[in-house]
mmCIF file of C-alpha atoms in Angstrom:
data_model
loop_
_atom_site.group_PDB
_atom_site.id
_atom_site.type_symbol
_atom_site.label_atom_id
_atom_site.label_comp_id
_atom_site.label_asym_id
_atom_site.label_seq_id
_atom_site.Cartn_x
_atom_site.Cartn_y
_atom_site.Cartn_z
ATOM 1 C CA UNK A 1 -29.457 5.096 -18.974
ATOM 2 C CA UNK A 2 -26.073 6.759 -18.802
ATOM 3 C CA UNK A 3 -23.703 6.055 -15.878
ATOM 4 C CA UNK A 4 -19.936 6.212 -15.315
ATOM 5 C CA UNK A 5 -18.209 3.019 -14.187
ATOM 6 C CA UNK A 6 -14.570 3.290 -13.105
ATOM 7 C CA UNK A 7 -14.227 6.464 -15.122
ATOM 8 C CA UNK A 8 -15.749 4.986 -18.295
ATOM 9 C CA UNK A 9 -19.072 6.181 -19.710
ATOM 10 C CA UNK A 10 -21.596 3.346 -19.991
ATOM 11 C CA UNK A 11 -25.129 2.809 -21.204
ATOM 12 C CA UNK A 12 -27.046 0.446 -18.925
ATOM 13 C CA UNK A 13 -30.711 -0.546 -18.689
ATOM 14 C CA UNK A 14 -32.736 1.981 -16.700
ATOM 15 C CA UNK A 15 -33.309 0.861 -13.120
ATOM 16 C CA UNK A 16 -30.411 -1.621 -13.100
ATOM 17 C CA UNK A 17 -29.594 -2.826 -9.578
ATOM 18 C CA UNK A 18 -26.058 -2.972 -8.231
ATOM 19 C CA UNK A 19 -25.777 -6.812 -8.244
ATOM 20 C CA UNK A 20 -26.739 -6.864 -11.921
ATOM 21 C CA UNK A 21 -24.123 -4.228 -12.728
ATOM 22 C CA UNK A 22 -21.508 -6.209 -10.800
ATOM 23 C CA UNK A 23 -22.376 -9.266 -12.866
ATOM 24 C CA UNK A 24 -22.408 -7.336 -16.122
ATOM 25 C CA UNK A 25 -18.989 -5.889 -15.366
ATOM 26 C CA UNK A 26 -17.586 -9.351 -14.629
ATOM 27 C CA UNK A 27 -16.218 -8.242 -11.253
ATOM 28 C CA UNK A 28 -13.801 -10.774 -9.767
ATOM 29 C CA UNK A 29 -14.641 -12.013 -6.231
ATOM 30 C CA UNK A 30 -17.805 -9.855 -6.084
ATOM 31 C CA UNK A 31 -18.422 -10.742 -2.431
ATOM 32 C CA UNK A 32 -15.272 -8.833 -1.491
ATOM 33 C CA UNK A 33 -15.372 -5.802 -3.743
ATOM 34 C CA UNK A 34 -15.952 -2.382 -2.202
ATOM 35 C CA UNK A 35 -18.347 -0.189 -4.160
ATOM 36 C CA UNK A 36 -18.698 3.560 -4.060
ATOM 37 C CA UNK A 37 -21.474 5.473 -5.796
ATOM 38 C CA UNK A 38 -21.038 9.231 -6.204
ATOM 39 C CA UNK A 39 -18.244 9.195 -3.631
ATOM 40 C CA UNK A 40 -20.069 7.241 -0.912
ATOM 41 C CA UNK A 41 -19.409 3.627 -0.010
ATOM 42 C CA UNK A 42 -22.370 1.276 -0.312
ATOM 43 C CA UNK A 43 -22.848 -1.034 2.651
ATOM 44 C CA UNK A 44 -22.618 -4.628 1.464
ATOM 45 C CA UNK A 45 -26.009 -5.364 3.044
ATOM 46 C CA UNK A 46 -27.521 -2.683 0.818
ATOM 47 C CA UNK A 47 -26.125 -3.979 -2.487
ATOM 48 C CA UNK A 48 -29.295 -5.832 -3.480
ATOM 49 C CA UNK A 49 -31.542 -2.861 -2.718
ATOM 50 C CA UNK A 50 -29.320 -0.344 -4.504
ATOM 51 C CA UNK A 51 -30.739 0.808 -7.823
ATOM 52 C CA UNK A 52 -28.547 2.967 -10.022
ATOM 53 C CA UNK A 53 -29.705 6.382 -11.189
ATOM 54 C CA UNK A 54 -28.923 8.386 -14.302
ATOM 55 C CA UNK A 55 -25.372 9.849 -14.239
ATOM 56 C CA UNK A 56 -24.291 7.841 -11.174
ATOM 57 C CA UNK A 57 -20.525 7.467 -10.838
ATOM 58 C CA UNK A 58 -19.633 3.962 -9.702
ATOM 59 C CA UNK A 59 -16.211 2.804 -8.515
ATOM 60 C CA UNK A 60 -15.113 -0.736 -7.693
ATOM 61 C CA UNK A 61 -12.235 -1.063 -5.221
ATOM 62 C CA UNK A 62 -10.471 -4.404 -4.956
ATOM 63 C CA UNK A 63 -8.391 -6.176 -2.381
ATOM 64 C CA UNK A 64 -4.831 -6.393 -3.625
ATOM 65 C CA UNK A 65 -2.041 -8.249 -1.874
ATOM 66 C CA UNK A 66 1.377 -7.051 -2.509
ATOM 67 C CA UNK A 67 5.084 -7.232 -2.257
ATOM 68 C CA UNK A 68 4.844 -10.951 -2.755
ATOM 69 C CA UNK A 69 6.449 -13.662 -0.748
ATOM 70 C CA UNK A 70 8.260 -11.077 1.332
ATOM 71 C CA UNK A 71 6.191 -11.680 4.337
ATOM 72 C CA UNK A 72 4.321 -14.887 4.084
ATOM 73 C CA UNK A 73 2.146 -16.272 6.829
ATOM 74 C CA UNK Q 1 24.678 21.135 10.304
ATOM 75 C CA UNK Q 2 25.956 22.180 6.900
ATOM 76 C CA UNK Q 3 26.085 19.686 4.061
ATOM 77 C CA UNK Q 4 29.575 18.427 3.208
ATOM 78 C CA UNK Q 5 31.048 18.925 -0.256
ATOM 79 C CA UNK Q 6 30.468 15.245 -0.944
ATOM 80 C CA UNK Q 7 26.841 15.531 0.128
ATOM 81 C CA UNK Q 8 26.383 18.641 -2.018
ATOM 82 C CA UNK Q 9 27.542 16.607 -4.987
ATOM 83 C CA UNK Q 10 25.739 13.353 -4.150
ATOM 84 C CA UNK Q 11 22.416 15.113 -3.639
ATOM 85 C CA UNK Q 12 22.947 17.907 -6.186
ATOM 86 C CA UNK Q 13 19.927 16.879 -8.311
ATOM 87 C CA UNK Q 14 17.742 17.135 -5.221
ATOM 88 C CA UNK Q 15 19.269 20.343 -3.961
ATOM 89 C CA UNK Q 16 18.734 22.090 -7.287
ATOM 90 C CA UNK Q 17 14.984 21.430 -7.021
ATOM 91 C CA UNK Q 18 13.327 24.487 -5.531
ATOM 92 C CA UNK Q 19 10.888 22.240 -3.637
ATOM 93 C CA UNK Q 20 13.747 20.346 -1.944
ATOM 94 C CA UNK Q 21 16.873 22.481 -1.761
ATOM 95 C CA UNK Q 22 19.511 22.089 0.942
ATOM 96 C CA UNK Q 23 16.759 22.467 3.527
ATOM 97 C CA UNK Q 24 14.750 19.548 2.176
ATOM 98 C CA UNK Q 25 17.858 17.419 1.794
ATOM 99 C CA UNK Q 26 18.695 17.998 5.447
ATOM 100 C CA UNK Q 27 15.169 16.917 6.345
ATOM 101 C CA UNK Q 28 15.728 13.702 4.385
ATOM 102 C CA UNK Q 29 19.077 13.118 6.116
ATOM 103 C CA UNK Q 30 17.380 13.504 9.495
ATOM 104 C CA UNK Q 31 14.328 11.383 8.611
ATOM 105 C CA UNK Q 32 13.500 7.848 9.692
ATOM 106 C CA UNK Q 33 11.423 5.614 7.448
ATOM 107 C CA UNK Q 34 10.348 2.024 8.119
ATOM 108 C CA UNK Q 35 9.745 -0.398 5.271
ATOM 109 C CA UNK Q 36 7.786 -3.509 6.215
ATOM 110 C CA UNK Q 37 8.472 -6.256 3.683
ATOM 111 C CA UNK Q 38 11.656 -6.382 1.602
ATOM 112 C CA UNK Q 39 9.830 -7.798 -1.415
ATOM 113 C CA UNK Q 40 8.451 -6.523 -4.713
ATOM 114 C CA UNK Q 41 7.307 -3.196 -3.260
ATOM 115 C CA UNK Q 42 9.881 -2.752 -0.505
ATOM 116 C CA UNK Q 43 12.887 -3.442 -2.750
ATOM 117 C CA UNK Q 44 12.624 -0.437 -5.076
ATOM 118 C CA UNK Q 45 11.312 1.769 -2.268
ATOM 119 C CA UNK Q 46 14.316 0.908 -0.087
ATOM 120 C CA UNK Q 47 16.760 1.568 -2.912
ATOM 121 C CA UNK Q 48 15.312 4.965 -3.804
ATOM 122 C CA UNK Q 49 15.058 6.062 -0.177
ATOM 123 C CA UNK Q 50 18.648 4.958 0.461
ATOM 124 C CA UNK Q 51 19.806 6.816 -2.636
ATOM 125 C CA UNK Q 52 17.809 9.876 -1.555
ATOM 126 C CA UNK Q 53 19.770 9.999 1.677
ATOM 127 C CA UNK Q 54 16.963 9.183 4.105
ATOM 128 C CA UNK Q 55 19.152 9.078 7.198
ATOM 129 C CA UNK Q 56 17.662 6.049 8.935
ATOM 130 C CA UNK Q 57 15.808 3.314 7.118
ATOM 131 C CA UNK Q 58 14.344 0.386 9.022
ATOM 132 C CA UNK Q 59 13.541 -2.757 7.101
ATOM 133 C CA UNK Q 60 11.454 -5.590 8.521
ATOM 134 C CA UNK Q 61 11.144 -9.025 6.944
ATOM 135 C CA UNK Q 62 11.499 -12.539 8.344
ATOM 136 C CA UNK Q 63 12.079 -14.231 5.011
ATOM 137 C CA UNK Q 64 15.143 -15.411 3.090
ATOM 138 C CA UNK Q 65 15.888 -14.651 -0.550
ATOM 139 C CA UNK Q 66 14.474 -17.249 -2.920
ATOM 140 C CA UNK Q 67 15.215 -17.739 -6.618
ATOM 141 C CA UNK Q 68 11.575 -16.918 -7.456
ATOM 142 C CA UNK Q 69 11.948 -13.491 -5.790
ATOM 143 C CA UNK Q 70 14.560 -12.226 -8.225
ATOM 144 C CA UNK Q 71 12.130 -11.568 -11.104
ATOM 145 C CA UNK Q 72 10.977 -8.431 -9.245
ATOM 146 C CA UNK Q 73 12.749 -7.908 -5.913
ATOM 147 C CA UNK Q 74 15.616 -5.996 -7.448
ATOM 148 C CA UNK Q 75 17.381 -5.192 -4.185
ATOM 149 C CA UNK Q 76 18.453 -8.871 -4.021
ATOM 150 C CA UNK Q 77 20.827 -10.548 -6.472
ATOM 151 C CA UNK Q 78 21.480 -14.147 -7.445
ATOM 152 C CA UNK Q 79 24.358 -14.644 -4.970
ATOM 153 C CA UNK Q 80 21.967 -13.520 -2.180
ATOM 154 C CA UNK Q 81 19.770 -16.629 -2.491
ATOM 155 C CA UNK Q 82 19.375 -18.171 0.954
ATOM 156 C CA UNK Q 83 20.421 -14.981 2.744
ATOM 157 C CA UNK Q 84 18.066 -13.141 5.105
ATOM 158 C CA UNK Q 85 16.233 -10.555 3.021
ATOM 159 C CA UNK Q 86 16.933 -7.792 5.514
ATOM 160 C CA UNK Q 87 20.687 -8.490 5.318
ATOM 161 C CA UNK Q 88 20.690 -8.681 1.540
ATOM 162 C CA UNK Q 89 18.647 -5.454 1.374
ATOM 163 C CA UNK Q 90 20.961 -3.688 3.810
ATOM 164 C CA UNK Q 91 24.041 -4.600 1.743
ATOM 165 C CA UNK Q 92 22.513 -3.138 -1.419
ATOM 166 C CA UNK Q 93 21.299 0.000 0.338
ATOM 167 C CA UNK Q 94 24.690 0.679 1.904
ATOM 168 C CA UNK Q 95 26.430 -0.014 -1.410
ATOM 169 C CA UNK Q 96 24.215 2.684 -2.954
ATOM 170 C CA UNK Q 97 24.721 5.093 -0.064
ATOM 171 C CA UNK Q 98 27.178 4.275 2.736
ATOM 172 C CA UNK Q 99 26.277 7.356 4.760
ATOM 173 C CA UNK Q 100 22.813 6.210 5.794
ATOM 174 C CA UNK Q 101 21.911 3.948 8.713
ATOM 175 C CA UNK Q 102 19.979 0.777 7.950
ATOM 176 C CA UNK Q 103 18.249 -0.906 10.878
ATOM 177 C CA UNK Q 104 17.188 -4.484 10.242
ATOM 178 C CA UNK Q 105 14.216 -6.190 11.852
ATOM 179 C CA UNK Q 106 14.540 -9.851 10.839
ATOM 180 C CA UNK Q 107 11.141 -10.671 12.188
ATOM 181 C CA UNK Q 108 7.510 -10.795 11.273
ATOM 182 C CA UNK Q 109 5.571 -7.846 12.644
ATOM 183 C CA UNK Q 110 2.771 -8.940 14.944
ATOM 184 C CA UNK Q 111 0.443 -7.369 17.461
ATOM 185 C CA UNK Q 112 3.086 -7.747 20.173
ATOM 186 C CA UNK Q 113 5.975 -5.968 18.453
ATOM 187 C CA UNK Q 114 4.585 -3.637 15.806
ATOM 188 C CA UNK Q 115 3.922 -0.612 18.034
ATOM 189 C CA UNK Q 116 7.483 -0.779 19.390
ATOM 190 C CA UNK Q 117 8.937 -1.164 15.907
ATOM 191 C CA UNK Q 118 7.036 1.712 14.268
ATOM 192 C CA UNK Q 119 7.407 4.067 17.230
ATOM 193 C CA UNK Q 120 10.728 5.652 16.291
ATOM 194 C CA UNK Q 121 9.924 6.197 12.611
ATOM 195 C CA UNK Q 122 8.438 9.240 10.900
ATOM 196 C CA UNK Q 123 6.769 7.333 8.080
ATOM 197 C CA UNK Q 124 5.941 3.683 7.383
ATOM 198 C CA UNK Q 125 5.731 1.861 4.052
ATOM 199 C CA UNK Q 126 3.553 -1.236 3.857
ATOM 200 C CA UNK Q 127 5.245 -3.518 1.350
ATOM 201 C CA UNK Q 128 3.699 -6.725 2.633
ATOM 202 C CA UNK Q 129 1.910 -9.325 0.592
ATOM 203 C CA UNK Q 130 -0.808 -10.583 2.909
ATOM 204 C CA UNK Q 131 -3.982 -9.231 4.410
ATOM 205 C CA UNK Q 132 -3.360 -10.008 8.104
ATOM 206 C CA UNK Q 133 -0.194 -7.884 7.864
ATOM 207 C CA UNK Q 134 -1.923 -5.126 5.903
ATOM 208 C CA UNK Q 135 -4.766 -4.847 8.419
ATOM 209 C CA UNK Q 136 -2.303 -5.004 11.329
ATOM 210 C CA UNK Q 137 -0.094 -2.253 9.869
ATOM 211 C CA UNK Q 138 -3.138 -0.088 9.180
ATOM 212 C CA UNK Q 139 -4.597 -0.508 12.640
ATOM 213 C CA UNK Q 140 -1.251 -0.016 14.406
ATOM 214 C CA UNK Q 141 -0.414 3.099 12.389
ATOM 215 C CA UNK Q 142 -3.890 4.549 13.006
ATOM 216 C CA UNK Q 143 -3.592 3.891 16.758
ATOM 217 C CA UNK Q 144 -0.055 5.293 16.917
ATOM 218 C CA UNK Q 145 -0.993 8.229 14.622
ATOM 219 C CA UNK Q 146 1.822 7.181 12.289
ATOM 220 C CA UNK Q 147 1.584 8.318 8.651
ATOM 221 C CA UNK Q 148 1.972 5.443 6.217
ATOM 222 C CA UNK Q 149 1.707 4.330 2.628
ATOM 223 C CA UNK Q 150 -0.436 1.341 1.724
ATOM 224 C CA UNK Q 151 0.118 -0.496 -1.539
ATOM 225 C CA UNK Q 152 -0.900 -3.706 -3.249
ATOM 226 C CA UNK Q 153 0.008 -5.351 -6.538
ATOM 227 C CA UNK Q 154 -1.229 -8.315 -8.534
ATOM 228 C CA UNK Q 155 -0.896 -9.380 -12.181
ATOM 229 C CA UNK Q 156 -0.750 -6.132 -14.203
ATOM 230 C CA UNK Q 157 -2.454 -4.034 -11.536
ATOM 231 C CA UNK Q 158 -1.402 -1.974 -8.574
ATOM 232 C CA UNK Q 159 -2.922 0.344 -6.008
ATOM 233 C CA UNK Q 160 -1.649 2.880 -3.553
ATOM 234 C CA UNK Q 161 -2.867 5.265 -0.871
ATOM 235 C CA UNK Q 162 -1.297 7.445 1.771
ATOM 236 C CA UNK Q 163 -2.887 7.613 5.209
ATOM 237 C CA UNK Q 164 -2.525 10.464 7.674
ATOM 238 C CA UNK Q 165 -4.276 8.957 10.706
ATOM 239 C CA UNK Q 166 -6.929 11.209 12.183
ATOM 240 C CA UNK Q 167 -7.083 13.220 8.965
ATOM 241 C CA UNK Q 168 -7.545 11.024 5.931
ATOM 242 C CA UNK Q 169 -9.360 7.727 5.318
ATOM 243 C CA UNK Q 170 -7.503 4.539 6.242
ATOM 244 C CA UNK Q 171 -7.323 1.113 4.620
ATOM 245 C CA UNK Q 172 -10.098 -0.186 6.853
ATOM 246 C CA UNK Q 173 -12.373 2.696 5.780
ATOM 247 C CA UNK Q 174 -12.344 1.042 2.329
ATOM 248 C CA UNK Q 175 -11.985 -2.603 3.282
ATOM 249 C CA UNK Q 176 -13.942 -3.262 6.446
ATOM 250 C CA UNK Q 177 -12.946 -6.865 7.051
ATOM 251 C CA UNK Q 178 -10.295 -9.272 5.958
ATOM 252 C CA UNK Q 179 -11.262 -11.516 3.064
ATOM 253 C CA UNK Q 180 -11.243 -15.246 3.800
ATOM 254 C CA UNK Q 181 -8.128 -17.125 2.790
ATOM 255 C CA UNK Q 182 -8.092 -18.233 -0.803
ATOM 256 C CA UNK Q 183 -10.741 -15.934 -2.239
ATOM 257 C CA UNK Q 184 -8.315 -13.198 -3.260
ATOM 258 C CA UNK Q 185 -5.494 -14.597 -5.346
ATOM 259 C CA UNK Q 186 -1.942 -13.955 -4.175
ATOM 260 C CA UNK Q 187 0.924 -12.996 -6.467
ATOM 261 C CA UNK Q 188 2.265 -16.495 -5.987
ATOM 262 C CA UNK Q 189 -0.961 -17.943 -7.339
ATOM 263 C CA UNK Q 190 -1.889 -15.327 -9.914
ATOM 264 C CA UNK Q 191 1.484 -13.840 -10.864
ATOM 265 C CA UNK Q 192 2.654 -10.256 -11.005
ATOM 266 C CA UNK Q 193 4.675 -8.392 -13.589
ATOM 267 C CA UNK Q 194 8.063 -7.566 -12.058
ATOM 268 C CA UNK Q 195 8.046 -3.899 -13.017
ATOM 269 C CA UNK Q 196 4.742 -3.428 -11.139
ATOM 270 C CA UNK Q 197 6.662 -3.509 -7.854
ATOM 271 C CA UNK Q 198 9.015 -0.935 -9.370
ATOM 272 C CA UNK Q 199 6.172 1.411 -10.324
ATOM 273 C CA UNK Q 200 4.144 1.158 -7.140
ATOM 274 C CA UNK Q 201 7.077 0.771 -4.707
ATOM 275 C CA UNK Q 202 8.708 3.852 -6.266
ATOM 276 C CA UNK Q 203 5.458 5.772 -5.776
ATOM 277 C CA UNK Q 204 5.525 4.756 -2.107
ATOM 278 C CA UNK Q 205 9.075 6.139 -1.868
ATOM 279 C CA UNK Q 206 7.855 9.297 -3.608
ATOM 280 C CA UNK Q 207 5.119 9.774 -1.010
ATOM 281 C CA UNK Q 208 7.638 9.272 1.811
ATOM 282 C CA UNK Q 209 9.954 11.918 0.313
ATOM 283 C CA UNK Q 210 7.048 14.358 -0.172
ATOM 284 C CA UNK Q 211 5.881 13.789 3.384
ATOM 285 C CA UNK Q 212 9.358 14.324 4.846
ATOM 286 C CA UNK Q 213 10.054 17.436 2.787
ATOM 287 C CA UNK Q 214 6.508 18.772 3.216
ATOM 288 C CA UNK Q 215 6.003 19.406 -0.490
ATOM 289 C CA UNK Q 216 3.078 18.880 -2.812
ATOM 290 C CA UNK Q 217 -0.164 17.066 -2.209
ATOM 291 C CA UNK Q 218 -0.012 13.645 -0.594
ATOM 292 C CA UNK Q 219 -2.123 10.804 -1.956
ATOM 293 C CA UNK Q 220 -4.569 11.093 0.930
ATOM 294 C CA UNK Q 221 -8.303 10.756 0.434
ATOM 295 C CA UNK Q 222 -7.738 8.858 -2.805
ATOM 296 C CA UNK Q 223 -6.877 5.339 -3.870
ATOM 297 C CA UNK Q 224 -4.602 5.449 -6.893
ATOM 298 C CA UNK Q 225 -5.143 2.489 -9.170
ATOM 299 C CA UNK Q 226 -2.830 1.503 -12.006
ATOM 300 C CA UNK Q 227 -3.767 -0.824 -14.820
ATOM 301 C CA UNK Q 228 -0.615 -1.535 -16.813
ATOM 302 C CA UNK Q 229 -2.382 -3.311 -19.681
ATOM 303 C CA UNK Q 230 -4.567 -0.263 -20.358
ATOM 304 C CA UNK Q 231 -1.775 2.070 -19.157
ATOM 305 C CA UNK Q 232 -4.353 3.760 -17.021
ATOM 306 C CA UNK Q 233 -3.671 5.599 -13.761
ATOM 307 C CA UNK Q 234 -6.778 6.694 -11.856
ATOM 308 C CA UNK Q 235 -7.238 8.521 -8.577
ATOM 309 C CA UNK Q 236 -10.451 7.253 -7.031
ATOM 310 C CA UNK Q 237 -11.827 9.736 -4.533
ATOM 311 C CA UNK Q 238 -12.679 8.234 -1.155
ATOM 312 C CA UNK Q 239 -15.379 9.334 1.284
ATOM 313 C CA UNK Q 240 -14.271 11.286 4.366
ATOM 314 C CA UNK Q 241 -12.372 9.463 7.096
ATOM 315 C CA UNK Q 242 -13.869 7.399 9.807
ATOM 316 C CA UNK Q 243 -17.522 7.076 8.862
ATOM 317 C CA UNK Q 244 -18.368 3.636 10.206
ATOM 318 C CA UNK Q 245 -14.690 2.624 10.273
ATOM 319 C CA UNK Q 246 -13.902 0.163 13.062
ATOM 320 C CA UNK Q 247 -10.484 1.641 13.735
ATOM 321 C CA UNK Q 248 -10.323 5.283 12.662
ATOM 322 C CA UNK Q 249 -13.790 6.505 13.623
ATOM 323 C CA UNK Q 250 -13.811 8.995 16.488
ATOM 324 C CA UNK Q 251 -15.277 6.268 18.709
ATOM 325 C CA UNK Q 252 -13.577 3.164 17.261
ATOM 326 C CA UNK Q 253 -14.668 -0.408 17.962
ATOM 327 C CA UNK Q 254 -11.091 -1.658 17.668
ATOM 328 C CA UNK Q 255 -8.975 -0.248 20.467
ATOM 329 C CA UNK Q 256 -6.398 -2.990 20.815
ATOM 330 C CA UNK Q 257 -4.312 -4.830 18.276
ATOM 331 C CA UNK Q 258 -4.785 -8.520 17.706
ATOM 332 C CA UNK Q 259 -3.004 -11.011 15.472
ATOM 333 C CA UNK Q 260 -5.485 -11.226 12.685
ATOM 334 C CA UNK Q 261 -6.117 -14.563 11.151
ATOM 335 C CA UNK Q 262 -7.609 -14.848 7.763
ATOM 336 C CA UNK Q 263 -10.880 -16.738 8.039
ATOM 337 C CA UNK Q 264 -10.604 -20.089 6.316
ATOM 338 C CA UNK Q 265 -12.573 -20.602 3.156
ATOM 339 C CA UNK Q 266 -13.871 -23.832 1.710
ATOM 340 C CA UNK Q 267 -12.956 -22.757 -1.801
ATOM 341 C CA UNK Q 268 -9.347 -22.462 -2.825
ATOM 342 C CA UNK Q 269 -7.814 -21.957 -6.214
ATOM 343 C CA UNK Q 270 -6.843 -25.248 -7.774
ATOM 344 C CA UNK Q 271 -9.126 -27.366 -5.621
#
């Protein structure tokens, strides 16, 4: 099955669920990644029940700190 | 007020741009921008905005310059080690452009002071390195309807978005809750390439200039991600503002600021 992950065309097994894709992609800190499919965010509680469809466009958005040491707690 | 001959020369490369012109330059000279965090992101942003002639630049940071900052925080120099970052930053900014006003806030923004600090500024740059500050800046700017630029950097990666509260999605639309401490590596733990602050901090300055001059399309409704190793810039389209967002929905759950604490986590890098 053909999908687009972070702008890159991918072939994945038909009926792959979101958690399996997250694992396959080697996503860092998967509990804290934000996922959008076709421009809509997926609620974290729905990850397990989310099955990808042909031509889905998936984006992973990550927490990123910043300026570094400028403002430490 | 007409531009002086010296200003015409100093800002000539701006003025010659049809999108800026003398009119845009005057807008910059009358603008007020606040930079929170004089670190990897805030340093280049502050230097470019000072050079651009942004009339009033506020800079907030409670820290002092450390030797380990100098690999990327190019507004500070080796003799500045031990100096308050806001003072060191101010010296560099005024050396670049003595005709601007630099207002220093040598303090950590918190729920008690942030609304007062951001109030007088037209645009805010988040150059902080920690999630409690990022969530606080987001929530305060949304509540005060203050346009701002969010950015984050780590390793060889950076991200950026501009938020027009009430119009475009905010940081909390993407990231609903703060991650527990220790699960997301910091630059101190994971490292960051020095030039990443230059790339992303300069883009924050670019958004501030575009906002002030009213030119082009702001980076609203998108998260720009930059992967330096692949040399890949991507604009990731975001869903519309506010849907289920605790702070920018039309009926928000969060109506007052609090000092956010990062939930503790049993796992920490290196343990």
